[in-house]
CSV table of C-alpha atoms (C1' of nucleotides) in Angstrom, one decimal:
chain,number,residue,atom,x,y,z
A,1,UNK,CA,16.0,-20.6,-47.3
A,2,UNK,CA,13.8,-23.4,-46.5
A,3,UNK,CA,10.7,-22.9,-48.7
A,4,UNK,CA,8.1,-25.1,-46.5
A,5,UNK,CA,9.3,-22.3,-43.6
A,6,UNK,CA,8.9,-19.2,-46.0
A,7,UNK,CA,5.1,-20.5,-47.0
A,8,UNK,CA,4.3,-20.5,-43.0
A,9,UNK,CA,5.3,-16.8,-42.5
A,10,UNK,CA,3.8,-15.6,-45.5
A,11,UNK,CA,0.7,-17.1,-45.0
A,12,UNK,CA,0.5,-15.9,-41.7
A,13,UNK,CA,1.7,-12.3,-42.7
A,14,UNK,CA,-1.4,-12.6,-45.4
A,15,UNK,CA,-3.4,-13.9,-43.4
A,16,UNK,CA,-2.9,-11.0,-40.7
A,17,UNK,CA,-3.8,-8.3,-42.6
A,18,UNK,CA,-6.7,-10.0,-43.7
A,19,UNK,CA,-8.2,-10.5,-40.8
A,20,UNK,CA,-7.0,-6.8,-39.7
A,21,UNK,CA,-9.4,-5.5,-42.2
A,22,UNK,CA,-12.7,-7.4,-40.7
A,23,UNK,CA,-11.8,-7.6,-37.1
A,24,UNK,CA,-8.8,-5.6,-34.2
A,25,UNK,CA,-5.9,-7.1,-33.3
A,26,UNK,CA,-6.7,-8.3,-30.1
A,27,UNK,CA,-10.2,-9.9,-31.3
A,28,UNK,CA,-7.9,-12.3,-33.6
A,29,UNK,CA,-6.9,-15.6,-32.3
A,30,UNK,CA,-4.1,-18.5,-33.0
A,31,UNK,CA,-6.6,-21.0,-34.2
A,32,UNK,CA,-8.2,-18.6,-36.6
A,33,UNK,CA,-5.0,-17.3,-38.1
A,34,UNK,CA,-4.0,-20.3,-38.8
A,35,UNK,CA,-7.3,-21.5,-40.2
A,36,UNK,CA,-6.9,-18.6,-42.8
A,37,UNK,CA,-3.5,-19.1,-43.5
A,38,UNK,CA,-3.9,-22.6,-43.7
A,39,UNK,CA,-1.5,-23.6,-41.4
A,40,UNK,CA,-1.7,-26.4,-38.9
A,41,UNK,CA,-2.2,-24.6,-35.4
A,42,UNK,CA,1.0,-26.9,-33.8
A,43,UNK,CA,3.0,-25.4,-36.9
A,44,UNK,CA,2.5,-21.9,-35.7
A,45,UNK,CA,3.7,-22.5,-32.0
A,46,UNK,CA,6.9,-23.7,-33.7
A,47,UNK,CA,7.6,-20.0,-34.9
A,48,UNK,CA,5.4,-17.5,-32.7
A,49,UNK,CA,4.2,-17.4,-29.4
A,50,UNK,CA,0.7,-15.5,-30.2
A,51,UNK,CA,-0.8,-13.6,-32.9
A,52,UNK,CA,1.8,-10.6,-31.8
A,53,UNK,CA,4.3,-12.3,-32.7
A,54,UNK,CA,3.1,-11.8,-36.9
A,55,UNK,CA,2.4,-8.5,-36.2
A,56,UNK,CA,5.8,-7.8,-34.6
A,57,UNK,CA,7.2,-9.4,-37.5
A,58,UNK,CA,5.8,-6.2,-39.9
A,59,UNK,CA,6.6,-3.8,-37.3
A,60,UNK,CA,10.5,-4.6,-37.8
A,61,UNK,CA,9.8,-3.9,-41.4
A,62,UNK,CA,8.4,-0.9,-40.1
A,63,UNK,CA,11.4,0.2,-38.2
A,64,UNK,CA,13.9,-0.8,-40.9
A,65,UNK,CA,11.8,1.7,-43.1
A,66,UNK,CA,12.3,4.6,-40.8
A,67,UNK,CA,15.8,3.5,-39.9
A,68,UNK,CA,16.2,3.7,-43.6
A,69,UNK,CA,15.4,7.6,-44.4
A,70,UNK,CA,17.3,8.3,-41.0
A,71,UNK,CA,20.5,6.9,-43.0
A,72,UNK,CA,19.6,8.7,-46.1
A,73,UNK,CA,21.6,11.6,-46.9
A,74,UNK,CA,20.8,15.5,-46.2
A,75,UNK,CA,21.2,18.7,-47.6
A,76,UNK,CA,21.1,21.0,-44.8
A,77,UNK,CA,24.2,21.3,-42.9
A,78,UNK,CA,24.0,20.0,-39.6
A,79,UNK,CA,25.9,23.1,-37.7
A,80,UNK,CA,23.3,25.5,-37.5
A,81,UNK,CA,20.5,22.8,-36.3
A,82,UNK,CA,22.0,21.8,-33.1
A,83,UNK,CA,19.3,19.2,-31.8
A,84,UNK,CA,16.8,18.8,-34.0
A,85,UNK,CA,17.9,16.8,-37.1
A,86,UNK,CA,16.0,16.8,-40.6
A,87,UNK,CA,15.7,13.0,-40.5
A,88,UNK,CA,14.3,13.2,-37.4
A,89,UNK,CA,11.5,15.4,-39.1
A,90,UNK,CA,10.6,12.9,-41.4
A,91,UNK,CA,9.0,11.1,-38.3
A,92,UNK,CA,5.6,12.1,-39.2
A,93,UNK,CA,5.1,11.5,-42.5
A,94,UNK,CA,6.7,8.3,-41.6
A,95,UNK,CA,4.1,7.7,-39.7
A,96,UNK,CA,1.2,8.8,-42.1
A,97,UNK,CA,2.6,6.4,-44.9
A,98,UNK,CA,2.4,3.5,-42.4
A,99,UNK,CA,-0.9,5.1,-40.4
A,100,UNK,CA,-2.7,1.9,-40.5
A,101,UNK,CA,-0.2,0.3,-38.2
A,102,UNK,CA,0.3,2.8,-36.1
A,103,UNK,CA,-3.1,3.0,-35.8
A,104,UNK,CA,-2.8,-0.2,-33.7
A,105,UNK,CA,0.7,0.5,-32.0
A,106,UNK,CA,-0.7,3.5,-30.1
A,107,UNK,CA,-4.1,1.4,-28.9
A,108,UNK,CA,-5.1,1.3,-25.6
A,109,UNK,CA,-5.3,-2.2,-26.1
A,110,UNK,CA,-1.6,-3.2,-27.8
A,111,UNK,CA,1.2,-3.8,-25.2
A,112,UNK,CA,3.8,-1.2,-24.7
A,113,UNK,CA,6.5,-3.8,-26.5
A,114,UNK,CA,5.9,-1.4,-30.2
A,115,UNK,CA,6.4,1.9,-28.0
A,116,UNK,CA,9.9,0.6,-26.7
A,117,UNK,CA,11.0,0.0,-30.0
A,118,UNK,CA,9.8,3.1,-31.6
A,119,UNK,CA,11.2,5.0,-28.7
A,120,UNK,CA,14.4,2.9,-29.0
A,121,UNK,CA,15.2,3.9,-32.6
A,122,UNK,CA,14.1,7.5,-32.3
A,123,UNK,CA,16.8,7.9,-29.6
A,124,UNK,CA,19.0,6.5,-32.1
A,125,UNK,CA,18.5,9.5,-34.3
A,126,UNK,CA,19.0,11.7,-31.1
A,127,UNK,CA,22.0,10.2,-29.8
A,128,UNK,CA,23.4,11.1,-33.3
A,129,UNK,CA,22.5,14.8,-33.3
A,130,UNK,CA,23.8,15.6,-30.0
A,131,UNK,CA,26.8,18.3,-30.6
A,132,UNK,CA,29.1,19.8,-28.4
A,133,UNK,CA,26.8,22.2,-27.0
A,134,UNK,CA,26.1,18.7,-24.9
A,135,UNK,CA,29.3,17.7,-24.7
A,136,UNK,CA,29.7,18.6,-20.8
A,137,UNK,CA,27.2,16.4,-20.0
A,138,UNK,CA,28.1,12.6,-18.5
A,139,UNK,CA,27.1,9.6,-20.7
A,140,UNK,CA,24.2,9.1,-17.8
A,141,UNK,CA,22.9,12.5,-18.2
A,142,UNK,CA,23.1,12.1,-22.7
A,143,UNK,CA,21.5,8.7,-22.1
A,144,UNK,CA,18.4,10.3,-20.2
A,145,UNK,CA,18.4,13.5,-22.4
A,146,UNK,CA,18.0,10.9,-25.0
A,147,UNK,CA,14.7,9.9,-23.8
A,148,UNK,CA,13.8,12.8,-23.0
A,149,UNK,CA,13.8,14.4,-26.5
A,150,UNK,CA,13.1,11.3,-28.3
A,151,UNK,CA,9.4,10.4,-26.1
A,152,UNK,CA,8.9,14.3,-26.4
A,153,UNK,CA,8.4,13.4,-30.3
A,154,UNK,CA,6.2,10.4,-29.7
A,155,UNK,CA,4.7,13.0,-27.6
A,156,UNK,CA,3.2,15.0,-30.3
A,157,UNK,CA,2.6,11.7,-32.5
A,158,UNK,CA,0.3,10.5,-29.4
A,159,UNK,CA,-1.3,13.7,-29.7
A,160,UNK,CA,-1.8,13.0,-33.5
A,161,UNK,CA,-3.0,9.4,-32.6
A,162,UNK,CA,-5.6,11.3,-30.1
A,163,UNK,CA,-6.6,13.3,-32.6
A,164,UNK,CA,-7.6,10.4,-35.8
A,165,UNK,CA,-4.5,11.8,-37.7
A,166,UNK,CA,-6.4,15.0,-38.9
A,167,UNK,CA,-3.2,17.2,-39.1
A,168,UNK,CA,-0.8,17.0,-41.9
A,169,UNK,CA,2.8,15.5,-41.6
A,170,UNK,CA,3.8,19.4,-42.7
A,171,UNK,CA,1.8,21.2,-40.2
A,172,UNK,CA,3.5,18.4,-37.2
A,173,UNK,CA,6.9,19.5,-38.4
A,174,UNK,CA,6.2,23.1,-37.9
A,175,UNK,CA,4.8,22.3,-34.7
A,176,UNK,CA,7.9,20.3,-33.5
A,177,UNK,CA,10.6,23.0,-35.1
A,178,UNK,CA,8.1,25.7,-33.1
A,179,UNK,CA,8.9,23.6,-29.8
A,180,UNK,CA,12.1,22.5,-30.3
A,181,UNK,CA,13.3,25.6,-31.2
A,182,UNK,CA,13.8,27.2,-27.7
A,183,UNK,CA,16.0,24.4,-26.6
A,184,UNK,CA,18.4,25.4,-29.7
A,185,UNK,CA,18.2,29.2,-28.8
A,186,UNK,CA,19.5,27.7,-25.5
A,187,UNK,CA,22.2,25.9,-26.4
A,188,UNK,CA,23.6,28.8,-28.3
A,189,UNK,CA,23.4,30.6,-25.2
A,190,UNK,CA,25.1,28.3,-22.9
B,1,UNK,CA,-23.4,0.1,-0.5
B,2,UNK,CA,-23.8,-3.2,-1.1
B,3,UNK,CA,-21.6,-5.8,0.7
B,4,UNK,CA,-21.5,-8.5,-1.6
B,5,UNK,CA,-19.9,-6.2,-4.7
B,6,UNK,CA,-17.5,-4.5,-2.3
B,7,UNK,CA,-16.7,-8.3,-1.0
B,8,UNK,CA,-16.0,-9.5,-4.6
B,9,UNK,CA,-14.3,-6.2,-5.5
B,10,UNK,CA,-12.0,-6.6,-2.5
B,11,UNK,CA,-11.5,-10.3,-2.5
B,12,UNK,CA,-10.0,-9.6,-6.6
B,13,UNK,CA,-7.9,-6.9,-5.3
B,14,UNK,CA,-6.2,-8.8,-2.7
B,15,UNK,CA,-6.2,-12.0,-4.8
B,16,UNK,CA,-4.4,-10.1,-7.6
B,17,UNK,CA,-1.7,-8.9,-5.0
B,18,UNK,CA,-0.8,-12.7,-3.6
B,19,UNK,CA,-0.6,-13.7,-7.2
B,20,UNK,CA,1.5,-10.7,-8.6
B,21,UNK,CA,4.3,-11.7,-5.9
B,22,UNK,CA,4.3,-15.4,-7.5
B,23,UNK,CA,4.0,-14.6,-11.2
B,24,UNK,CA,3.5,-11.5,-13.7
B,25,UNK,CA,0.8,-10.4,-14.2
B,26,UNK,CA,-0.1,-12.0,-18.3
B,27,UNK,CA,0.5,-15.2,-16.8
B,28,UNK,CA,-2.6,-14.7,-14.3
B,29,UNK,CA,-5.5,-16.4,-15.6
B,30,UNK,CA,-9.2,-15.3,-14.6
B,31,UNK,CA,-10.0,-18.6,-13.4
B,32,UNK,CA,-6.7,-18.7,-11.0
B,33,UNK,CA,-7.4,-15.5,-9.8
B,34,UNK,CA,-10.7,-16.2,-9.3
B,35,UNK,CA,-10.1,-19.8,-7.3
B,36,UNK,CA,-7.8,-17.4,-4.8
B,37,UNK,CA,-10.3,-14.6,-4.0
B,38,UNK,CA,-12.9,-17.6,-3.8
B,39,UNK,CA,-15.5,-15.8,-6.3
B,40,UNK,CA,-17.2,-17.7,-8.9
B,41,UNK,CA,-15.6,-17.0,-12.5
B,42,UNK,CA,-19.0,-15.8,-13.7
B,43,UNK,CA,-19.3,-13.1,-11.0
B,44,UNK,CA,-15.6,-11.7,-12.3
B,45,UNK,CA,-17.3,-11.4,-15.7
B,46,UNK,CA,-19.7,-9.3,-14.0
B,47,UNK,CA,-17.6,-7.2,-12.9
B,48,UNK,CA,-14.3,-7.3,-15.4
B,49,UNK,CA,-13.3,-8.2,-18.5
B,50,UNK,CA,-9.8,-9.6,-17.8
B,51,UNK,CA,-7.4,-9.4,-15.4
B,52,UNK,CA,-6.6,-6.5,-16.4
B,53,UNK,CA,-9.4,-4.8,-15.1
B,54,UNK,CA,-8.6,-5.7,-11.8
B,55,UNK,CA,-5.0,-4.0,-12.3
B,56,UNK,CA,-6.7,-1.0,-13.8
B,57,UNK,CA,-9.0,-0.3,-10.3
B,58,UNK,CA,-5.4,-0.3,-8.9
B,59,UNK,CA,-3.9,1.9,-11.5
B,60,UNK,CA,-6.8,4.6,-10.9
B,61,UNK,CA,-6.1,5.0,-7.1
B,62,UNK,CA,-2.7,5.3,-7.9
B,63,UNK,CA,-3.1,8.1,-10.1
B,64,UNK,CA,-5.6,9.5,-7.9
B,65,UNK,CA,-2.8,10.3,-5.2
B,66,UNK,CA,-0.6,11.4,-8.0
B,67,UNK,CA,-3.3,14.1,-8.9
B,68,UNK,CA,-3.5,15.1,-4.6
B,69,UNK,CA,0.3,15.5,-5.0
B,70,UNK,CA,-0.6,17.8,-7.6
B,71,UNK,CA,-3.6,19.8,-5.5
B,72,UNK,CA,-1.4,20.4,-3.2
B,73,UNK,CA,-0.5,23.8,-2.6
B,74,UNK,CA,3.3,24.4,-2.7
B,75,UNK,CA,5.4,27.6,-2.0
B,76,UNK,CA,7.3,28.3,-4.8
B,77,UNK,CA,6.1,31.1,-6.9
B,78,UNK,CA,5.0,30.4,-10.0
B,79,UNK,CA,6.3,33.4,-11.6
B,80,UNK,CA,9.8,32.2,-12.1
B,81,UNK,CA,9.7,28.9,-13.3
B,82,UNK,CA,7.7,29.5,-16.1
B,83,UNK,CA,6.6,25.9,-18.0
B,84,UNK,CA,8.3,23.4,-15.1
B,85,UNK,CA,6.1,23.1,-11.7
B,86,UNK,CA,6.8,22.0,-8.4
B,87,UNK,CA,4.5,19.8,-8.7
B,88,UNK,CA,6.0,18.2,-11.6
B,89,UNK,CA,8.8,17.4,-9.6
B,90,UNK,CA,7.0,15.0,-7.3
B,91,UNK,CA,6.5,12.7,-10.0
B,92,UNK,CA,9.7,10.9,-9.4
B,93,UNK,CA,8.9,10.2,-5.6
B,94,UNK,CA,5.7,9.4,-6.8
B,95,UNK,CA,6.7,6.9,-9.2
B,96,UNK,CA,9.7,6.0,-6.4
B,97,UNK,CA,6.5,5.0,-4.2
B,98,UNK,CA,5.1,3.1,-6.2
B,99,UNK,CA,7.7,1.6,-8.6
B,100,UNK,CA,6.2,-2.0,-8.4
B,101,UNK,CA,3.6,-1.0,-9.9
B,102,UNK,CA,5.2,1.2,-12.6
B,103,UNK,CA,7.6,-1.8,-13.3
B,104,UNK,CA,4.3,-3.7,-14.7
B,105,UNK,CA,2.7,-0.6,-16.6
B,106,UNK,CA,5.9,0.5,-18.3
B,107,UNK,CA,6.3,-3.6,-19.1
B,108,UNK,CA,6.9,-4.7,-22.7
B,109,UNK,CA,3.6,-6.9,-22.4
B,110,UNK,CA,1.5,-4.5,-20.5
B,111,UNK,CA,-1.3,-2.8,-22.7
B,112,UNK,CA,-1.1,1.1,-23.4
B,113,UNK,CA,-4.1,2.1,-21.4
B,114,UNK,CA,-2.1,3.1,-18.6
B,115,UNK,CA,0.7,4.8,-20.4
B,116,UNK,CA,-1.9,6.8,-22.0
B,117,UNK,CA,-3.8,7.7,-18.5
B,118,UNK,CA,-0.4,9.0,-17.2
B,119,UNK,CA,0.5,10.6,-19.8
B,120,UNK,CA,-3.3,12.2,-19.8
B,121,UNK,CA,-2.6,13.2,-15.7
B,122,UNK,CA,0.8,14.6,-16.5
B,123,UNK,CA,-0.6,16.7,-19.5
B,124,UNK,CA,-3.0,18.1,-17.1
B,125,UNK,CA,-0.3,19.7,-14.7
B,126,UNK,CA,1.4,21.0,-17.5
B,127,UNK,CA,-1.4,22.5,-19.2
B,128,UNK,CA,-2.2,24.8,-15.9
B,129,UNK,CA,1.4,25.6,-16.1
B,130,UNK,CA,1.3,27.0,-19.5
B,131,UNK,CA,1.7,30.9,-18.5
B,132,UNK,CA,1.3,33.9,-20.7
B,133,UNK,CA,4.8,33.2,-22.8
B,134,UNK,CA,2.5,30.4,-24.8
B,135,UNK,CA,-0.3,32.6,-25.0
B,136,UNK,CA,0.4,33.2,-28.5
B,137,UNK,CA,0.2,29.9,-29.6
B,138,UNK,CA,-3.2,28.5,-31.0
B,139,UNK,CA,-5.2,25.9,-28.9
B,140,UNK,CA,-4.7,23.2,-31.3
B,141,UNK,CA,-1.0,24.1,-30.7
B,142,UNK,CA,-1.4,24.3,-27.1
B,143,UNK,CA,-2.3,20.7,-27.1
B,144,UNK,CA,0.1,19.1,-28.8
B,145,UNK,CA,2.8,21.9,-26.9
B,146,UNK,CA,1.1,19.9,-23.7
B,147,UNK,CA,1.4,16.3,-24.7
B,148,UNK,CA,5.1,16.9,-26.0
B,149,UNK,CA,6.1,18.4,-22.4
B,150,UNK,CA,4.3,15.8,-20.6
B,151,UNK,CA,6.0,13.2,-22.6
B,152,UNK,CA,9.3,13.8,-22.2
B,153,UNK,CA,9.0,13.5,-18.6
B,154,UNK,CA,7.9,10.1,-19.2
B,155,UNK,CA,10.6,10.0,-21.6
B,156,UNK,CA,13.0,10.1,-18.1
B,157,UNK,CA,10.8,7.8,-16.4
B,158,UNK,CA,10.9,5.0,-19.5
B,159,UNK,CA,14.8,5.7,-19.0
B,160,UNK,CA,14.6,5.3,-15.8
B,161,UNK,CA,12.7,2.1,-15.5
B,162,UNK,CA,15.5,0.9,-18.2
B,163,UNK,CA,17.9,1.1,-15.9
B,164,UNK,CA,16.0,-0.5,-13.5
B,165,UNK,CA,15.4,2.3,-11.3
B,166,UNK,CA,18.8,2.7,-9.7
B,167,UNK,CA,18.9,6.4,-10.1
B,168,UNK,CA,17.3,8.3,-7.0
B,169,UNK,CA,14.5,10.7,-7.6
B,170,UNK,CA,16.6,13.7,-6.4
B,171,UNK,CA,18.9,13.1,-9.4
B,172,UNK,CA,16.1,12.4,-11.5
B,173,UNK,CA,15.0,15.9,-10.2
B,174,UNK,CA,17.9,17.9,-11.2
B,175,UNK,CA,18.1,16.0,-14.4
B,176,UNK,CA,14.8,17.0,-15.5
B,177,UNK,CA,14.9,20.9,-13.7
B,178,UNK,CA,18.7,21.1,-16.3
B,179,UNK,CA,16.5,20.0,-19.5
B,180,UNK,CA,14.2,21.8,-19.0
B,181,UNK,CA,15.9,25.2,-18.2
B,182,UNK,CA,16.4,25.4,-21.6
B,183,UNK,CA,12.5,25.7,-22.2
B,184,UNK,CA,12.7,28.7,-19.9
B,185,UNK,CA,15.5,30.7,-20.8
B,186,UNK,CA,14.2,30.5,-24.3
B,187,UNK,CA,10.9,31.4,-23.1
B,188,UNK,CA,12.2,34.8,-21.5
B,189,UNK,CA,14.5,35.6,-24.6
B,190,UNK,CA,11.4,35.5,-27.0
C,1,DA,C1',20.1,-41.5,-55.3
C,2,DT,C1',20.0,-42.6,-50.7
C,3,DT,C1',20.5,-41.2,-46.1
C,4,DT,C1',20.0,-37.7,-42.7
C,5,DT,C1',18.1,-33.7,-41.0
C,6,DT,C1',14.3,-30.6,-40.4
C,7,DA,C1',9.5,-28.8,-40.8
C,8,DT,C1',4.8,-29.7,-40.9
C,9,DT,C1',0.8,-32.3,-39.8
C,10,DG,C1',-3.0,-34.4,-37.1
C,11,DA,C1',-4.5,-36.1,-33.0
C,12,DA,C1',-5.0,-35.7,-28.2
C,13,DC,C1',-4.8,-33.6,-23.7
C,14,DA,C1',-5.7,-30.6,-19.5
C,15,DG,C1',-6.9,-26.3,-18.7
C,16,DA,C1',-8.8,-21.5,-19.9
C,17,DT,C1',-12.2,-18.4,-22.1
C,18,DG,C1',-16.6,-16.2,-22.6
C,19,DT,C1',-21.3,-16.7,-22.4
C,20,DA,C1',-26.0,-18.4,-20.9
C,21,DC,C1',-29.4,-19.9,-17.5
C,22,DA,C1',-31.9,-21.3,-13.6
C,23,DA,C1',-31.4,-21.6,-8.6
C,24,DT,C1',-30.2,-19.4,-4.5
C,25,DA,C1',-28.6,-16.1,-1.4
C,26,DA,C1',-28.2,-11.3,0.1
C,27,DC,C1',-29.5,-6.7,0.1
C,28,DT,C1',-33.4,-2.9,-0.3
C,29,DT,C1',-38.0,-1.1,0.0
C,30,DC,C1',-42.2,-0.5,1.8
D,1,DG,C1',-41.1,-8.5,8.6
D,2,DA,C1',-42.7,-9.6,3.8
D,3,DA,C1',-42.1,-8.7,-1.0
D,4,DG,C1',-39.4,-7.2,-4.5
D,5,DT,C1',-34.8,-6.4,-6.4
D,6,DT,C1',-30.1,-7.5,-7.3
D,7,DA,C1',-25.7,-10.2,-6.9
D,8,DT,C1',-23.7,-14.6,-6.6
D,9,DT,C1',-23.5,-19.4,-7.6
D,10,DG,C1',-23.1,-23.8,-10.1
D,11,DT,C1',-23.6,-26.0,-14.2
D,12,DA,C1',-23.1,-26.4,-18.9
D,13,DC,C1',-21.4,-25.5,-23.6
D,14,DA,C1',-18.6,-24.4,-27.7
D,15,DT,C1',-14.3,-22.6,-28.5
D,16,DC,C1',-9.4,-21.4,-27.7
D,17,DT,C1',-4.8,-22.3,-25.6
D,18,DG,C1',-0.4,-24.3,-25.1
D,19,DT,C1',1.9,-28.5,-25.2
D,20,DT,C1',3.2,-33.3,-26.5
D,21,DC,C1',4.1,-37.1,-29.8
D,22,DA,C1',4.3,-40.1,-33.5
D,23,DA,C1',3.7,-40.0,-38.5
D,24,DT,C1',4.7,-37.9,-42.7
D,25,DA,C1',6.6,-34.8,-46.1
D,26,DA,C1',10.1,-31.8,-47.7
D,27,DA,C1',14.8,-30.1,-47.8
D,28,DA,C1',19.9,-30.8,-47.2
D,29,DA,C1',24.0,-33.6,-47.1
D,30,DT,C1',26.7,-37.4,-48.5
DNA sequence: ATTTTTATTGAACAGATGTACAATAACTTC
DNA sequence: GAAGTTATTGTACATCTGTTCAATAAAAAT
């Protein structure tokens, strides 16, 4: 890979969390990125739009992270868990390793563009664990049940965010098992 | 009250309309919005910080009549539905009504401060839902139960905003009663 | 090693941002 | 209706934005 490209992103990417630590995200503009990274402002238009764009660029990281213990192998056996999935558990302390971030993903002031893709890949994860018990169901139906379950978990990580992240991961995952459990009992019903 | 504010109030209003059916609404700059409600760009900084803020003064009417859809008495008793209201249920149509509007807040580049208003209306109606089946839950637990209901009804509307809105609310309806029946059954079992 | 391709730079541009200030106009009080 | 208060205006300023372009430097291809 071309080096002279390599030095621009990881400049910026430096230069990012730099700044992150003095100033928010939205207080941090093009021309003083680049002054930090020492990057010639013309050079960063070439390869972002605004100062989103670096951020974005961790966020992926981010994502592959938690895409990453969702492929990871589990013990429990899947059967006798219906909806809820163990990797999807691992959601919150997930999100406590990478707390900083989120910190600015959930801001009043970040667009919604982090949210979709959070919400995307956490529907991943649910689309996986549906069983038979929803097999009756029409692709539409899955796809909105999807979302349903999946923002329901950003629902409680909102809640954390509201809350400056006082809870532990452990005490979330009781909390989520707690609520998801009735939908389970459910399913074993229908 | 005084005529000048409400003229520069209105004037921004209107302005923001005419230029929201020409463009979206990042690409509005205060100084264009300003040159089209024919207010001097220092006034706006009176008054706002960004365009935004003019979007925002929308945004809170809109989920005023959202919370009068909620006031309103309905027949239904509330005995037998347990954790999903009535009410509830009007927040497709209500979203319906104003779906322009929720096309721009659900946007990839719009800023979270009005996801998190809705989702702060919608944890209200189901927090005076919460009967005495979650009366043995803790407050703290209460909270996050509240903000995990709430957002899986976003959850449909992100879905449904994915999809471009093609679904009509009556399906969205009967979509979100089948969900959450499961919530209830469970809740009379325990 | 030389040519070709590609990335970066610096300079320049019109326009936007956010703030400040004195002048003026419009409302409020008495 | 006069005096005091408050909102709006116009101007100005330093900085930022987004884009263009020729010049240069670095990488890839031959």
């Amino acid at each position: 890979m071309d080096l002279r490209v390599k030095k621009t992103h990881d400049n910026l990417q430096k230069a990012l969390i730099v700044l992150l630590n003095q100033k928010s995200l939205e207080n941090i503009s093009v021309a003083e990125i680049c002054r930090i990274a020492e990057i010639n402002r013309g050079t960063f238009y070439l390869h972002y739009k605004n100062v989103h764009g670096v951020f974005e660029r961790y966020f992926n990281d981010i994502v592959k992270d938690l895409k990453l213990s969702y492929d990871f192998p589990y013990d429990v056996t899947k059967d006798n868990l219906a909806m809820l999935t163990p990797e999807m558990i691992q959601i919150f302390h997930h999100v406590k390793k990478y707390e900083a971030f989120y910190r600015i993903v959930f801001d009043e002031k970040t667009p919604m563009l982090y949210y979709h893709k959070l919400l995307k890949t956490i529907r991943l994860f649910v689309i996986e664990s549906h069983t038979k018990e929803t097999e009756h169901m029409s692709d539409q139906q899955l796809e909105y049940l999807a979302s349903y379950t999946a923002n329901s978990i950003i629902g409680l990580l909102l809640q954390w965010h509201k809350e400056d992240y006082v809870l532990s991961p452990e005490t979330l995952n009781q909390y989520i098992y707690d609520f998801s459990r009735l939908k389970e009992t459910l399913q074993k019903i229908i």
